[in-house]
Structures are given as structure tokens and as C-alpha cells.
PDB file of C-alpha atoms in Angstrom:
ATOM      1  CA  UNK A   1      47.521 -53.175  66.369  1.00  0.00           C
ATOM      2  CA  UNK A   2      43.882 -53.542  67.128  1.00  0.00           C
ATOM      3  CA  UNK A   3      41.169 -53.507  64.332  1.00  0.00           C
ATOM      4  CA  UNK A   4      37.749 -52.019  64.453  1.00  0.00           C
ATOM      5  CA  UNK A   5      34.789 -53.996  63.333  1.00  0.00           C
ATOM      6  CA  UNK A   6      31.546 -52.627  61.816  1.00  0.00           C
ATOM      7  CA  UNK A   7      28.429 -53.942  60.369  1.00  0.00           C
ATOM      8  CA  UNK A   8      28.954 -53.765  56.634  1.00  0.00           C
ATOM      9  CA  UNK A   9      25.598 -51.941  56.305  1.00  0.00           C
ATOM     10  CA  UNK A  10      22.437 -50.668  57.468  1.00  0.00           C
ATOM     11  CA  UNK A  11      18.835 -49.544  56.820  1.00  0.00           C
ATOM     12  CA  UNK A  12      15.874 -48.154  58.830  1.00  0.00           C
ATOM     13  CA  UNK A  13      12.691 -45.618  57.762  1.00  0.00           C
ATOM     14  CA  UNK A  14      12.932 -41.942  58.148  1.00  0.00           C
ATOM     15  CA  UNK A  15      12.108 -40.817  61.606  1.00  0.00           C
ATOM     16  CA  UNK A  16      13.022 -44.072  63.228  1.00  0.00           C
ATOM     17  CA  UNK A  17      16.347 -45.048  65.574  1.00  0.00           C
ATOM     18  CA  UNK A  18      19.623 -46.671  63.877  1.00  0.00           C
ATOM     19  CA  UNK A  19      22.458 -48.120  66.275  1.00  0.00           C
ATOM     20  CA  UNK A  20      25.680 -48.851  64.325  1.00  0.00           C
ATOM     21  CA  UNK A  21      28.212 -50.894  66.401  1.00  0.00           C
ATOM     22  CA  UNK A  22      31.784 -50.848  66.186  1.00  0.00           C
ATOM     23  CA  UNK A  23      33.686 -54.165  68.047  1.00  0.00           C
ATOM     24  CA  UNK A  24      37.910 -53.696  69.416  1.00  0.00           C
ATOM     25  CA  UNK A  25      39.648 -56.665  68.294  1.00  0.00           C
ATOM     26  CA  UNK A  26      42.079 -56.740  71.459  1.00  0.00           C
ATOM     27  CA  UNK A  27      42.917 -54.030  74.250  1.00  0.00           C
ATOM     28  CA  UNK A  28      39.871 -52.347  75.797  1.00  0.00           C
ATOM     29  CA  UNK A  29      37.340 -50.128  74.001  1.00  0.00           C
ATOM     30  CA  UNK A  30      37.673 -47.839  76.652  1.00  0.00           C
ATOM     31  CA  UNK A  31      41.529 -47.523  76.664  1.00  0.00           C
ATOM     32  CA  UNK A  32      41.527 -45.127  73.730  1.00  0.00           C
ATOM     33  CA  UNK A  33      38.675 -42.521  72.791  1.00  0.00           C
ATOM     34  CA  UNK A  34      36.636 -43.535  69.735  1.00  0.00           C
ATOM     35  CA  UNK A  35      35.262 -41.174  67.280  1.00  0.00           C
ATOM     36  CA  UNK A  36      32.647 -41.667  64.813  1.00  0.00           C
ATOM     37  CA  UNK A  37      32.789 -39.553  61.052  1.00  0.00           C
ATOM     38  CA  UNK A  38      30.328 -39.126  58.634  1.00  0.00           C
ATOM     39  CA  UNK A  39      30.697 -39.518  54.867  1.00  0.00           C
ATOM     40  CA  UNK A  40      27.975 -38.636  52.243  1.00  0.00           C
ATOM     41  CA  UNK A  41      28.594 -39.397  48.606  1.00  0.00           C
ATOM     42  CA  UNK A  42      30.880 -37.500  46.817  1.00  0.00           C
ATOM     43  CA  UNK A  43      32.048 -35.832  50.149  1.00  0.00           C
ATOM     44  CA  UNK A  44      34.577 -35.602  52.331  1.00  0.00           C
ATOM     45  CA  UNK A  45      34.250 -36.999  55.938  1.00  0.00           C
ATOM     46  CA  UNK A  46      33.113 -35.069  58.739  1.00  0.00           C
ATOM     47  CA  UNK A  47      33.606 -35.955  62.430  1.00  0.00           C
ATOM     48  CA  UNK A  48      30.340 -36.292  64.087  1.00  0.00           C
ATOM     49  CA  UNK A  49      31.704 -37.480  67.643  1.00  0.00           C
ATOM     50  CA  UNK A  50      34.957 -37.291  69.510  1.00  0.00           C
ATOM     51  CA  UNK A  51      35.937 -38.848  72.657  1.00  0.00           C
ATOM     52  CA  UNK A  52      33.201 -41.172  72.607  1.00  0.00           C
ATOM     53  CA  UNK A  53      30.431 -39.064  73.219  1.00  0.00           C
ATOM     54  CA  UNK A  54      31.227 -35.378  72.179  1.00  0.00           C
ATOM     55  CA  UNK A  55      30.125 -33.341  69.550  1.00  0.00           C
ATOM     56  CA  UNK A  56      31.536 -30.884  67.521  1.00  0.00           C
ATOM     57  CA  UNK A  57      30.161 -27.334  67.722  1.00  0.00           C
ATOM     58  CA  UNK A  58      27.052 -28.190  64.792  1.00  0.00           C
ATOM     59  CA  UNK A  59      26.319 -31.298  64.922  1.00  0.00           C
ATOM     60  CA  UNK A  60      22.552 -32.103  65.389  1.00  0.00           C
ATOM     61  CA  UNK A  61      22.140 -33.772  68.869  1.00  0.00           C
ATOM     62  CA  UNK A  62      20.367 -36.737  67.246  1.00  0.00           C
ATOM     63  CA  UNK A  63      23.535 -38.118  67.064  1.00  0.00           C
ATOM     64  CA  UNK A  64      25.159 -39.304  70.257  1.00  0.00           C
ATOM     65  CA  UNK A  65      28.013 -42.176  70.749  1.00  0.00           C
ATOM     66  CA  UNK A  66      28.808 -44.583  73.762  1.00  0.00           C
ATOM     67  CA  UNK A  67      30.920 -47.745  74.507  1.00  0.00           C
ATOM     68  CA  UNK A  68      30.465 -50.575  76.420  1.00  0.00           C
ATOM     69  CA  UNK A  69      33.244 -51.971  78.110  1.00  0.00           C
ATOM     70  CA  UNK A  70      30.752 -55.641  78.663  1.00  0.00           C
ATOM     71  CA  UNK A  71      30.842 -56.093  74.636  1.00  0.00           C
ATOM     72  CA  UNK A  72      34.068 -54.367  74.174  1.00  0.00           C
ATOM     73  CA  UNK A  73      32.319 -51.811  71.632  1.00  0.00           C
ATOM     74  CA  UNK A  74      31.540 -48.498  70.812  1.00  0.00           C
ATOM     75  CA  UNK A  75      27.982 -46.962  69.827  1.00  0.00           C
ATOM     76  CA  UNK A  76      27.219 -44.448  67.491  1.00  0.00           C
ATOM     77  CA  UNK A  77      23.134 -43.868  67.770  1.00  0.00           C
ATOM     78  CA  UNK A  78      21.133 -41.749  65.208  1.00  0.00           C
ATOM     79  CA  UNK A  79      17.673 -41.208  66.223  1.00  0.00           C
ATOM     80  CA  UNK A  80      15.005 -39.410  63.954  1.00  0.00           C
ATOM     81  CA  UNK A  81      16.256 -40.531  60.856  1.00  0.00           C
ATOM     82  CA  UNK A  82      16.110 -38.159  57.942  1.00  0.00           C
ATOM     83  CA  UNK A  83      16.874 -38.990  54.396  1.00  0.00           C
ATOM     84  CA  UNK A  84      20.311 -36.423  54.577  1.00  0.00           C
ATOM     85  CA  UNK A  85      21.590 -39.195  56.617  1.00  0.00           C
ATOM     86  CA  UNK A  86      22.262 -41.845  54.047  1.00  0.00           C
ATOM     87  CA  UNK A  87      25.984 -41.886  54.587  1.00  0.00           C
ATOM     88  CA  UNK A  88      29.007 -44.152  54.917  1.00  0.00           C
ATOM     89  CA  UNK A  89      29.655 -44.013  58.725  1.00  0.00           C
ATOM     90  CA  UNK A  90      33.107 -44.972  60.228  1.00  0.00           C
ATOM     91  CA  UNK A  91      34.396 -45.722  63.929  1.00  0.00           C
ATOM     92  CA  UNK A  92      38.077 -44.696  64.774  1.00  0.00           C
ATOM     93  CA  UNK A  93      40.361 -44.587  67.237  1.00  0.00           C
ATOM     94  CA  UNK A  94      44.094 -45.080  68.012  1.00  0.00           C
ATOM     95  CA  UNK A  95      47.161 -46.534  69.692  1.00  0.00           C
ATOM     96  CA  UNK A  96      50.596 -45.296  70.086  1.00  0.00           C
ATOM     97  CA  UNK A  97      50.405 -42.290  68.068  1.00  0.00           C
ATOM     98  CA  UNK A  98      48.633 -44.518  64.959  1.00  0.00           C
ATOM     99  CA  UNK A  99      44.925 -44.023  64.047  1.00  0.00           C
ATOM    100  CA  UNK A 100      42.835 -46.891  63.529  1.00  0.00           C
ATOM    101  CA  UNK A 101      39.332 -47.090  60.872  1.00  0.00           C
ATOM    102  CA  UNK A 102      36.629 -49.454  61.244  1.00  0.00           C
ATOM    103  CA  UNK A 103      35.340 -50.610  58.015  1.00  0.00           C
ATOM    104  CA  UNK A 104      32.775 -48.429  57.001  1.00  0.00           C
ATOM    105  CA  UNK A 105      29.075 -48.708  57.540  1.00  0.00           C
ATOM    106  CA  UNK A 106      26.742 -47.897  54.829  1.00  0.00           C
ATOM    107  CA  UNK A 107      23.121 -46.651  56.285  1.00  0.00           C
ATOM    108  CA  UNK A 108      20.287 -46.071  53.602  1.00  0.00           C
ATOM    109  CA  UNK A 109      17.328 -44.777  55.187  1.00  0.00           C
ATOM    110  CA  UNK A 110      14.463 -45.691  52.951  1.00  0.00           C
TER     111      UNK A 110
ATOM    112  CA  UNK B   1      36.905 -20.050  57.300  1.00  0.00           C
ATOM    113  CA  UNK B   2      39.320 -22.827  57.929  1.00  0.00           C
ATOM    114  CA  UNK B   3      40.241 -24.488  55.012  1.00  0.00           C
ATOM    115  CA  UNK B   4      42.548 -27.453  53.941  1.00  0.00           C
ATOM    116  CA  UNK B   5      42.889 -27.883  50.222  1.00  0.00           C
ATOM    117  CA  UNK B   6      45.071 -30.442  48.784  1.00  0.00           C
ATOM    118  CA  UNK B   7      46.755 -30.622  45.633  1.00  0.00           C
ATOM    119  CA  UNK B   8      49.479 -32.750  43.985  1.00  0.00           C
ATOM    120  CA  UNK B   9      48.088 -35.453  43.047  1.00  0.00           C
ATOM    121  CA  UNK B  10      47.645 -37.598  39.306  1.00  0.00           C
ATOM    122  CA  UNK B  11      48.645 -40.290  37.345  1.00  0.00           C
ATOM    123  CA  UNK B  12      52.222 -41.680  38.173  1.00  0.00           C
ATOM    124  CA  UNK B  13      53.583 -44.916  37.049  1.00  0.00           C
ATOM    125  CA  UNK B  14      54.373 -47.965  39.452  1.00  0.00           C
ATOM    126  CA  UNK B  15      57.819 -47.207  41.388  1.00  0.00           C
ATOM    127  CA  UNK B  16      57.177 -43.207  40.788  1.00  0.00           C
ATOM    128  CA  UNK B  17      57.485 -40.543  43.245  1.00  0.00           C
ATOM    129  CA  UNK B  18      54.898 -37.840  43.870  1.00  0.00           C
ATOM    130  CA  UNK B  19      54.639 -34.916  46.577  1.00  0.00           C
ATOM    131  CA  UNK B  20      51.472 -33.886  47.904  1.00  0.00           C
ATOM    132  CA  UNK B  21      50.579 -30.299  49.812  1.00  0.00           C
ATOM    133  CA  UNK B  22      48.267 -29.181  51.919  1.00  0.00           C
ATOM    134  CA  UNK B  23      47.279 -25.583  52.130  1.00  0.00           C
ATOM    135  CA  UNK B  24      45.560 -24.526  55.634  1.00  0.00           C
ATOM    136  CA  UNK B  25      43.997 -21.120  55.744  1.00  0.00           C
ATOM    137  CA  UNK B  26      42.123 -19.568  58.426  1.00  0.00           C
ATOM    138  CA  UNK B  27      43.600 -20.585  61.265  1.00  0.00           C
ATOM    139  CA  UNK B  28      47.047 -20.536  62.816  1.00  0.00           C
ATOM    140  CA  UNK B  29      48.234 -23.661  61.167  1.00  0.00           C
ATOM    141  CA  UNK B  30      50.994 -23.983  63.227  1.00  0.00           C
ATOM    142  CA  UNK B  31      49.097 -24.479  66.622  1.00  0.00           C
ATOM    143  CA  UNK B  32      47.428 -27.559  65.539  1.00  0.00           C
ATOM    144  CA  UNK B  33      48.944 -31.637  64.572  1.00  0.00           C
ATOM    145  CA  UNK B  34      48.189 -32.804  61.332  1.00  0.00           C
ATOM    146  CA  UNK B  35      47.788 -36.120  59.099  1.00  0.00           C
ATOM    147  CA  UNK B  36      46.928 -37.612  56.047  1.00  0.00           C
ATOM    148  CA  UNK B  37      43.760 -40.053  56.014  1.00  0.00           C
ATOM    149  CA  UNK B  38      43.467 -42.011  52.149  1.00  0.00           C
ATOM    150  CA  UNK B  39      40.293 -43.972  50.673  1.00  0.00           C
ATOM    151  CA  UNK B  40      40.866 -46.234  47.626  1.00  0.00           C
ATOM    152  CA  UNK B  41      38.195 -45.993  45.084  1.00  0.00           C
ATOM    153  CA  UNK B  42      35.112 -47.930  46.727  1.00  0.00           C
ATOM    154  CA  UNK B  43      36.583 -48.503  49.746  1.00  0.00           C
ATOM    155  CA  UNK B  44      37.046 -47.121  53.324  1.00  0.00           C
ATOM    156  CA  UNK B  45      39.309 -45.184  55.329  1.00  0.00           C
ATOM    157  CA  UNK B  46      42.826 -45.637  55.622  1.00  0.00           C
ATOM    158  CA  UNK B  47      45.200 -43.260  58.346  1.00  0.00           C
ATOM    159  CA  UNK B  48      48.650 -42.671  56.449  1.00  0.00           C
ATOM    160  CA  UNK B  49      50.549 -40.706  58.715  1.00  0.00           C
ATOM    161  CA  UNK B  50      50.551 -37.976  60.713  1.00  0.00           C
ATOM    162  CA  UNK B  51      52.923 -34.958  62.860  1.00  0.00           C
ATOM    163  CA  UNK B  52      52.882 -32.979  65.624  1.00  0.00           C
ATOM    164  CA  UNK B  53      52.789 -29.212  65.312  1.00  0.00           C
ATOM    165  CA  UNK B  54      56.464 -28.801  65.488  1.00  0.00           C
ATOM    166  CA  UNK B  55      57.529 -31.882  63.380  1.00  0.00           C
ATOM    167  CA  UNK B  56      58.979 -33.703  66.434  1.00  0.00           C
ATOM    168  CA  UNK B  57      56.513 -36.526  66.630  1.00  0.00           C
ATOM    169  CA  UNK B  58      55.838 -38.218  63.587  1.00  0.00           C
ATOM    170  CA  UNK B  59      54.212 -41.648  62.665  1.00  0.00           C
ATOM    171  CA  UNK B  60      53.788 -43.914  60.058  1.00  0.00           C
ATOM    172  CA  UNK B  61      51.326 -46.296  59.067  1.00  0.00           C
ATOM    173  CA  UNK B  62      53.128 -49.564  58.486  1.00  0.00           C
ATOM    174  CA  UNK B  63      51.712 -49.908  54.702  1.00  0.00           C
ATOM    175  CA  UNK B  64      53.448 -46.877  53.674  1.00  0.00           C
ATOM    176  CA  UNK B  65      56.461 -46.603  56.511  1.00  0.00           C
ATOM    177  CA  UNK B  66      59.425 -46.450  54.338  1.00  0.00           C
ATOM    178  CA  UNK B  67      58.160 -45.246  51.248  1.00  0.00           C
ATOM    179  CA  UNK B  68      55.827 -42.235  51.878  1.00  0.00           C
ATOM    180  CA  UNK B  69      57.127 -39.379  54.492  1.00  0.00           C
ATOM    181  CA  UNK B  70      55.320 -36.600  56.240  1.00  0.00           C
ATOM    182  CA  UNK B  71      56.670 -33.280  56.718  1.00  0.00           C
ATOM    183  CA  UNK B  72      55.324 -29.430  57.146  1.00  0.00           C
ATOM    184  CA  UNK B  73      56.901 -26.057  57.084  1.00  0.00           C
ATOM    185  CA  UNK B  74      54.477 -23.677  59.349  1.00  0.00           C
ATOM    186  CA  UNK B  75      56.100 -20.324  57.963  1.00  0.00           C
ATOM    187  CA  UNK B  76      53.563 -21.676  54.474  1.00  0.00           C
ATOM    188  CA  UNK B  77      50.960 -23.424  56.523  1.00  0.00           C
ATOM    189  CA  UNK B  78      51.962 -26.277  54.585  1.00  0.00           C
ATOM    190  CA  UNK B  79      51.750 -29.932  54.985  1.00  0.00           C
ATOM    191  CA  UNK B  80      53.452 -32.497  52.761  1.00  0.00           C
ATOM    192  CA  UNK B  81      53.553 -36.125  51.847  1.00  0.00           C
ATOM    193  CA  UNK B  82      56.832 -37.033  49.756  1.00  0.00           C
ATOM    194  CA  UNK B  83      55.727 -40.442  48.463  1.00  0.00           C
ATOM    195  CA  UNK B  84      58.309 -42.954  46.589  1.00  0.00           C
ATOM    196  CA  UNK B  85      58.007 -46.709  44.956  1.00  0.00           C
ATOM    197  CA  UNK B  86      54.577 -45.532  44.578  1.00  0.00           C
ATOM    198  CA  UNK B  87      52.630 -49.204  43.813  1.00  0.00           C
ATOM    199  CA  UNK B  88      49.180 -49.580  42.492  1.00  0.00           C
ATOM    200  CA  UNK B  89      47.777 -50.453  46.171  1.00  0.00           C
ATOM    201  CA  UNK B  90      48.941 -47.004  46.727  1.00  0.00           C
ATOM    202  CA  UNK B  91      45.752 -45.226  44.309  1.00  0.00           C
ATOM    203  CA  UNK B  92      43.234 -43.410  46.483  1.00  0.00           C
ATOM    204  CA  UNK B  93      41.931 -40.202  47.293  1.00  0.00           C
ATOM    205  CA  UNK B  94      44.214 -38.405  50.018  1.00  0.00           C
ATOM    206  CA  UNK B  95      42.599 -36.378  52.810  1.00  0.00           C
ATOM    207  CA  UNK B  96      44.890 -33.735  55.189  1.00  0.00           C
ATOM    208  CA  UNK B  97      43.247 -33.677  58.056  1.00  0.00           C
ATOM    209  CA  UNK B  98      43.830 -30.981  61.427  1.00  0.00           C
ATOM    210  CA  UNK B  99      43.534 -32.328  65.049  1.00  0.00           C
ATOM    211  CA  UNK B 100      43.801 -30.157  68.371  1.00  0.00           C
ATOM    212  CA  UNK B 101      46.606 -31.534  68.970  1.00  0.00           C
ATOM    213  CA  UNK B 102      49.080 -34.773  69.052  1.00  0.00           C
ATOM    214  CA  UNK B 103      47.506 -35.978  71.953  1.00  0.00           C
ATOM    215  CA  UNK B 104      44.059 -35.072  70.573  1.00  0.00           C
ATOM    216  CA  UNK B 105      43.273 -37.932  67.963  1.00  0.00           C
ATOM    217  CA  UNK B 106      40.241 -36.594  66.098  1.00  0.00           C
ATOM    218  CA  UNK B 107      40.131 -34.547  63.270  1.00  0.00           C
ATOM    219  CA  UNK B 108      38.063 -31.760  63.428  1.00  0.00           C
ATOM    220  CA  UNK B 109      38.900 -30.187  59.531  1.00  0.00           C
ATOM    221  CA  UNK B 110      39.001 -32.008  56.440  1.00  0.00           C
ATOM    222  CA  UNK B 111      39.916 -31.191  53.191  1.00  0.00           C
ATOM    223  CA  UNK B 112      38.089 -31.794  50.151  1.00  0.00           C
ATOM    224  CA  UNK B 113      40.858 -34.869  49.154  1.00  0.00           C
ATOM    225  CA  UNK B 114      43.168 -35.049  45.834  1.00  0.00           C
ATOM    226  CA  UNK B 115      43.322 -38.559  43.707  1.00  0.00           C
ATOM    227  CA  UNK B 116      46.385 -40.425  43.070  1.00  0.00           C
ATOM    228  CA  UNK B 117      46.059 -43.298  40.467  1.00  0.00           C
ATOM    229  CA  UNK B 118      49.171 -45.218  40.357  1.00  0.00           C
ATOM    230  CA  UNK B 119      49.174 -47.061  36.818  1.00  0.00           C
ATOM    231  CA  UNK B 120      51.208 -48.066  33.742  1.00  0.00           C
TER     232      UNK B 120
END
């Protein structure tokens, strides 16, 4: 299997762009759909993207995701940064019926 | 609203057994595959397993393959994980999770998660 790579974390200033990467190990990024989730403290995750780019019905469209087959990567970008946002953010995706986490990214926005 | 609430979990020695449930409510439970995501205390995400509506397609993550099953029974809008030679790498919070479908892999419900602590 494959493994997903993230930056272990981030920060940026409220009202400003974040771009958290998240690097396929082997096979192409765009084989399989990636998905990006959302975890504040104390919560449960939340899926903020699905196939690579779509969001669920409620989530804010200052989040949008991408990949990009050149760096074998997918994209999740957060623009207009509010404070809500400090979260744990993970990539996912899958391969023969098994799902696949990247590490975890932890963005404070200060 | 749809709902998944866990329950099941606690305290169980190294080599126990423990079976978890999940309880969906407000949707046809049966129309959609499920799984089991778990996150050990301080760390990240970790898929377990998951199953297809009807139970015919099941996987395993290899960690656990062996040692913790999935199963569901539709007629409670239930989903299970039987889990055996429980071992401390094994303590984490366990999410049930719904997808659209086997073929869809994104989960679009979580549940609020229940902690297992495996521990003498």
C-alpha cells in the first residue's frame, strides 16, 4: 500500500491563504480520489472535500482541494482564514477496497 | 437527523475481547457501506475496516486482520466490530463512519467515537 504524506503543521494570520499538501508515496495521485477531513479539538472529523475537489452540502467554499499529477500530490486550500479553523486536517484516499490517512496536519491560525 | 453513536467501548486487559456497536438513525442504514476509522490518544487517523451494505464485501486493515472483524445486521441499523487478542497498540478512540456506497470511499457521517484503553 501507498502512504500519504503531510506537513506535520501549519500557521498563517486570520484572513490570509493556507495550502496544506499531501504527497502519494507510489501509484498516481490521480488513480484514486482524495478527500480531505477536518478535525477540531475535542471533535469528531468532518469531511470537508470528496473526490478531490467536491464539497459536501455546507461546507464554506473557502475551502477547495486539487491534485497535481507533476508533484504527485493533492491540495487542500483554505483561503480567508478565520480563527474556527484551527484544526487537525487529514488527506485520504484508498486502494483495493482499503482507506488510506495522511498524517495529520495541525493549522493554528494566529 | 442522521446520527451514528457508538458504544462498547472501556478498559479491557491485553489478549481481551470487546464488541463495539454502532447505532445509525435517520436514514435507511441499510442503503449505505460502512467502516470503522480509530485515533490513538495524540495521534492521527487510522481506517480499521469496513463493509458493503449487504455484508458481501468486507476489508481489513492489515494491523487488525485476524483479530478484529466487522459485521452489521440492517434489520437494527447496526454495525459491529468483534475485536479479540486485544493488545495495548490497539487503545484509541473508534469512529463508525457511513459512505454512499462501497465504491464511494468518503465518509460523509461520523459518529461522535467511543474509547478503548487496552491495559493491565
Amino acid at each position: 500500500n501507498f502512504m500519504l504524506t503531510q506537513p506535520h503543521s501549519l500557521s498563517e494570520s486570520p484572513g490570509e491563504t493556507v495550502i496544506i499538501a499531501c504527497t502519494r508515496s507510489s501509484g498516481r495521485i490521480a488513480a484514486n480520489y482524495v478527500q480531505w477531513c477536518q478535525q477540531r479539538p475535542g471533535s469528531s472529523p468532518t469531511t470537508l472535500i470528496y473526490e478531490n475537489n467536491r464539497r459536501p452540502s455546507g461546507v464554506p467554499d473557502r475551502f477547495s482541494g486539487s491534485i497535481d499529477s507533476s508533484s504527485n500530490s493533492a491540495s487542500l486550500t483554505i483561503s480567508g482564514l478565520k480563527t474556527e479553523d484551527e484544526a487537525d486536517y487529514y488527506c485520504q484516499s484508498y486502494e483495493n477496497g482499503h482507506q488510506v490517512f495522511g498524517g495529520g496536519t495541525k493549522l493554528t491560525v494566529l | 437527523e442522521v446520527q451514528l453513536v457508538e458504544s462498547g467501548g472501556g478498559l479491557v486487559q491485553p489478549g481481551g475481547s470487546l464488541r463495539l456497536s454502532c447505532a445509525g438513525s435517520g436514514f435507511n442504514f441499510g442503503d449505505y457501506a460502512m467502516h470503522w476509522v480509530r485515533q490513538p490518544p495524540g495521534k492521527g487517523l487510522e481506517w480499521v475496516s469496513g463493509i458493503s451494505w449487504s455484508g458481501t464485501s468486507i476489508a481489513h486493515a492489515d494491523s487488525v486482520k485476524g483479530r478484529l472483524t466487522v459485521s452489521r445486521d440492517n434489520s437494527r441499523s447496526s454495525l459491529y466490530l468483534q475485536m479479540n487478542s486485544l493488545r495495548s497498540e490497539d487503545t484509541a478512540v473508534y469512529y463508525c463512519a457511513r459512505a454512499p456506497s462501497w465504491s464511494e470511499n468518503w465518509f460523509d457521517t461520523w459518529g461522535q467515537g467511543t474509547l478503548v484503553t487496552v491495559s493491565s
